[in-house]
XYZ file of C-alpha atoms in Angstrom:
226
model
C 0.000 0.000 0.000
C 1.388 3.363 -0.565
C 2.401 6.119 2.209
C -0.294 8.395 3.280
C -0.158 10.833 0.649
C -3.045 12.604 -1.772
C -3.489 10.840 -5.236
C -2.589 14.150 -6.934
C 0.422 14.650 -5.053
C 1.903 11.032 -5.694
C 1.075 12.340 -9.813
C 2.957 15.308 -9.394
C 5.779 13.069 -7.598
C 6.274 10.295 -10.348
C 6.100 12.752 -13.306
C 9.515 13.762 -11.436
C 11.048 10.647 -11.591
C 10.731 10.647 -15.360
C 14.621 12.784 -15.438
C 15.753 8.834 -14.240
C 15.841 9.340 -18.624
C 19.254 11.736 -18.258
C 21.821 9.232 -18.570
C 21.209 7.008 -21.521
C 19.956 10.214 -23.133
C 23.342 11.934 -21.983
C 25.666 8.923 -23.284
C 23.372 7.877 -26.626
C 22.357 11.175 -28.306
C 25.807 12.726 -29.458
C 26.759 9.050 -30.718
C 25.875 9.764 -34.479
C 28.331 12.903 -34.142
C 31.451 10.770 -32.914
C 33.072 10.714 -36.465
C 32.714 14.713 -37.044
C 33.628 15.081 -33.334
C 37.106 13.261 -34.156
C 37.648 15.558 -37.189
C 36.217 19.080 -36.055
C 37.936 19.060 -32.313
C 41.319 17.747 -34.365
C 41.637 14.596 -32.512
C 41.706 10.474 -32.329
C 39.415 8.453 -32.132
C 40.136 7.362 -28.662
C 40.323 10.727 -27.213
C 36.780 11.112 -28.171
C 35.749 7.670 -26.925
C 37.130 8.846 -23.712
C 34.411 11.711 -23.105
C 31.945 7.986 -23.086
C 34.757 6.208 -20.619
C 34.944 9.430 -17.915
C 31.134 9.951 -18.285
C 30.527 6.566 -16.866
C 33.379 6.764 -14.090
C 31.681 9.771 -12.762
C 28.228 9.004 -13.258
C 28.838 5.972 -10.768
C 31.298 7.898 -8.185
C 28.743 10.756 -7.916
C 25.937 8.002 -7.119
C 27.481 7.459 -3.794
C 28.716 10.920 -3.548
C 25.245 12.009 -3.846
C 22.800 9.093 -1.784
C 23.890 9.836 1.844
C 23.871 13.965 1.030
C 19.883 13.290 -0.314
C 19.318 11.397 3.030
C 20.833 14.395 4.896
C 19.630 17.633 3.152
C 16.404 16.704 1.696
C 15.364 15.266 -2.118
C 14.763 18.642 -3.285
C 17.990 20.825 -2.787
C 19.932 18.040 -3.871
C 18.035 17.597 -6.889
C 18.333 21.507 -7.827
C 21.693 21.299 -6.862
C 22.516 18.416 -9.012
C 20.311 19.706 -12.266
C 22.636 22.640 -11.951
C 25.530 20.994 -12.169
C 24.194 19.072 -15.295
C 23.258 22.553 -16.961
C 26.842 24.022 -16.415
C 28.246 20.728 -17.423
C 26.314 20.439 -20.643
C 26.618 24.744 -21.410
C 30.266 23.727 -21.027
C 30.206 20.835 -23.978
C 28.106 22.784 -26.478
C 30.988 25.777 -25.910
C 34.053 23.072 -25.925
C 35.949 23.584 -29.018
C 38.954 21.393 -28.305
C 38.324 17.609 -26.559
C 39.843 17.779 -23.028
C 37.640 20.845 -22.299
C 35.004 18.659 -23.811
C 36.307 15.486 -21.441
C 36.544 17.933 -18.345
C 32.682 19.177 -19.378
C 31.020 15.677 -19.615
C 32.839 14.348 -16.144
C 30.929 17.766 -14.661
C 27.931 16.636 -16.522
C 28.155 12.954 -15.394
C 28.585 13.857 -11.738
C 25.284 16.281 -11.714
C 23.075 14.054 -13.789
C 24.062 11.248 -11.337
C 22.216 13.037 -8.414
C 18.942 13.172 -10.599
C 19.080 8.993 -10.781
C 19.712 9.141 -6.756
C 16.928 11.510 -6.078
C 14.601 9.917 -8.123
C 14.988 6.671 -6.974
C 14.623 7.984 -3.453
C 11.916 9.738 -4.162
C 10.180 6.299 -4.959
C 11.077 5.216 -1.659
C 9.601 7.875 0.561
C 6.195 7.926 -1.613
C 5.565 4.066 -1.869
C 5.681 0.737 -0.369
C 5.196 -2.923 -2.055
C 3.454 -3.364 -5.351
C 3.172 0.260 -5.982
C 6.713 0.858 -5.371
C 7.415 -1.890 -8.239
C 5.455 -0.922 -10.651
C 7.096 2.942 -10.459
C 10.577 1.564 -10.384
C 9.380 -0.768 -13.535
C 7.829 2.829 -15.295
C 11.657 4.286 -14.183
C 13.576 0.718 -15.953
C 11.242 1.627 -19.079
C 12.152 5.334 -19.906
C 15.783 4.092 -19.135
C 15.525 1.089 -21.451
C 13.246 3.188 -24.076
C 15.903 6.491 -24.112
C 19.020 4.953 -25.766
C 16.504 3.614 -28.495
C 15.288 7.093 -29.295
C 18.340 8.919 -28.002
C 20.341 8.375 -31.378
C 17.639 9.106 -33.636
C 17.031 12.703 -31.858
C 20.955 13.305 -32.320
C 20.762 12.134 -36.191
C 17.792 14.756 -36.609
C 19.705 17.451 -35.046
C 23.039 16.769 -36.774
C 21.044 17.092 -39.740
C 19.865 20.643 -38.712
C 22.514 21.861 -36.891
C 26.315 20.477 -35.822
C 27.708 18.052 -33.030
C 27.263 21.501 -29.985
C 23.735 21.742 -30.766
C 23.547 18.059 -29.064
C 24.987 19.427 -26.108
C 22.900 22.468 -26.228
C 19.335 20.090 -26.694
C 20.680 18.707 -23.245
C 21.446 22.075 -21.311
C 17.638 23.059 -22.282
C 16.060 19.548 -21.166
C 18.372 19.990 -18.067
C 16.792 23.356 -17.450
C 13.327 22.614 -18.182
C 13.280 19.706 -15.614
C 14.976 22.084 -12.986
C 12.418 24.512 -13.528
C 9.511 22.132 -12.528
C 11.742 20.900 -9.486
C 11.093 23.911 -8.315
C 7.687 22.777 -7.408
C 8.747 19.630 -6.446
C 7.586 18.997 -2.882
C 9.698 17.871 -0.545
C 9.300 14.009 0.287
C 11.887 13.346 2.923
C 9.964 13.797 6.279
C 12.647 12.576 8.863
C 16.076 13.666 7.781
C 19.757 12.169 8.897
C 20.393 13.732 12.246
C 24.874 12.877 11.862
C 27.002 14.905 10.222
C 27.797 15.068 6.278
C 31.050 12.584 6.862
C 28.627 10.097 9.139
C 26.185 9.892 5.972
C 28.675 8.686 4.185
C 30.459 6.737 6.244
C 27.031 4.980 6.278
C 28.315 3.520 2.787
C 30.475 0.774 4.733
C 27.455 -0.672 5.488
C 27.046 -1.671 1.432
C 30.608 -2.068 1.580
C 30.208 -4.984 3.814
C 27.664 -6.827 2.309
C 28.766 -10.286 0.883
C 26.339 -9.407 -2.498
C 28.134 -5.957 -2.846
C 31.541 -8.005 -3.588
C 29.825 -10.403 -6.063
C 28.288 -7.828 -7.966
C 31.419 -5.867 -8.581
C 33.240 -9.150 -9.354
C 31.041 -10.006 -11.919
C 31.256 -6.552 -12.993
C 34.891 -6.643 -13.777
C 34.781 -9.286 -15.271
C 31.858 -8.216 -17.750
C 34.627 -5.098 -18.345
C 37.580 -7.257 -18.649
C 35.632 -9.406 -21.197
């Protein structure tokens, strides 16, 4: 059963989970401009690829960076906070006309868009319990699993129209608009963490020492190393 809340709020709630969206649209929608990337920023190939390889390092560092803070400050400033990180990040990449400014830009983008896949998530767990709690996170897995599809064929339509910064651009305005409606986002987190910042994330050992943590980032490497 879900938490005592009002129908419409809960609506207003999941509509901002939909951002959960950001990364595969972040990593998927400048793919089509990787070959004019390599020859307009007068690079390789693997330079390039590297602006996919630190994206994903600090999407996944700035997941734990950003859980315990949401736990201690609230969903909402951490949300704002994190959407305008992603703005600045992705401003930064449409102005980047050489590619470790454009490297430096998507690890700022990759750390802000990471609090927007904590906060939403968290946001599922304050609002609902049980069934209803599944079928939001399963609504969540689809927009992730249904963004990389589209993602690329948005970025072929705009290279079309425009060049590889509009891309970037696209993303600073979607960023925006989804910071603007935070803004009206109501706070969900009732009971906050009393400890200090360093306590909330020392709270992290706790994952740390979980037997399934270990076998999940075993068969992770591996997956990598394959």
């Amino acid at each position: 059963m879900p938490k005592n809340q009002t129908y419409c709020c809960k609506f207003n709630h999941q509509r901002s989970t939909r951002p959960s969206a950001f990364p595969p649209l972040t990593t998927d929608l400048y793919l089509p401009a990787l070959p004019t990337m390599v020859e307009k920023l007068n690079t390789n190939q693997a330079m390039v690829n590297l602006t996919l390889s630190v994206y994903f390092a600090a999407y996944a560092i700035g997941l734990l960076f950003w859980g315990p803070l949401s736990e201690k400050f609230g969903r909402k400033p951490i949300l704002l906070m994190g959407l305008g990180i992603y703005v600045i990040g992705s401003v930064l990449c449409a102005l980047s006309n050489f590619v470790e400014m454009l490297i430096g830009a998507r690890l700022l983008q990759a750390f802000g868009g990471s609090a927007v896949t904590v906060v939403a998530t968290a946001i599922v767990k304050d609002l609902y319990d049980g069934r209803e709690r599944e079928k939001i996170i399963a609504t969540i897995m689809s927009l992730v699993i249904i963004a990389p599809m589209v993602a690329p064929v948005l970025g072929a339509l705009l290279l079309k129209i425009a060049n590889w910064h509009m891309m970037f651009a696209a993303l600073a305005v979607f960023g925006s608009v989804a910071m603007l409606f935070t803004f009206f986002y109501r706070e969900t987190l009732h009971t906050r963490y009393a400890g200090s910042v360093f306590q909330s994330w020392g709270r992290l050992a706790v994952v740390v020492k979980n037997p399934p943590f270990y076998r999940y980032w075993l068969f992770l490497l591996l997956c990598l190393w394959r």
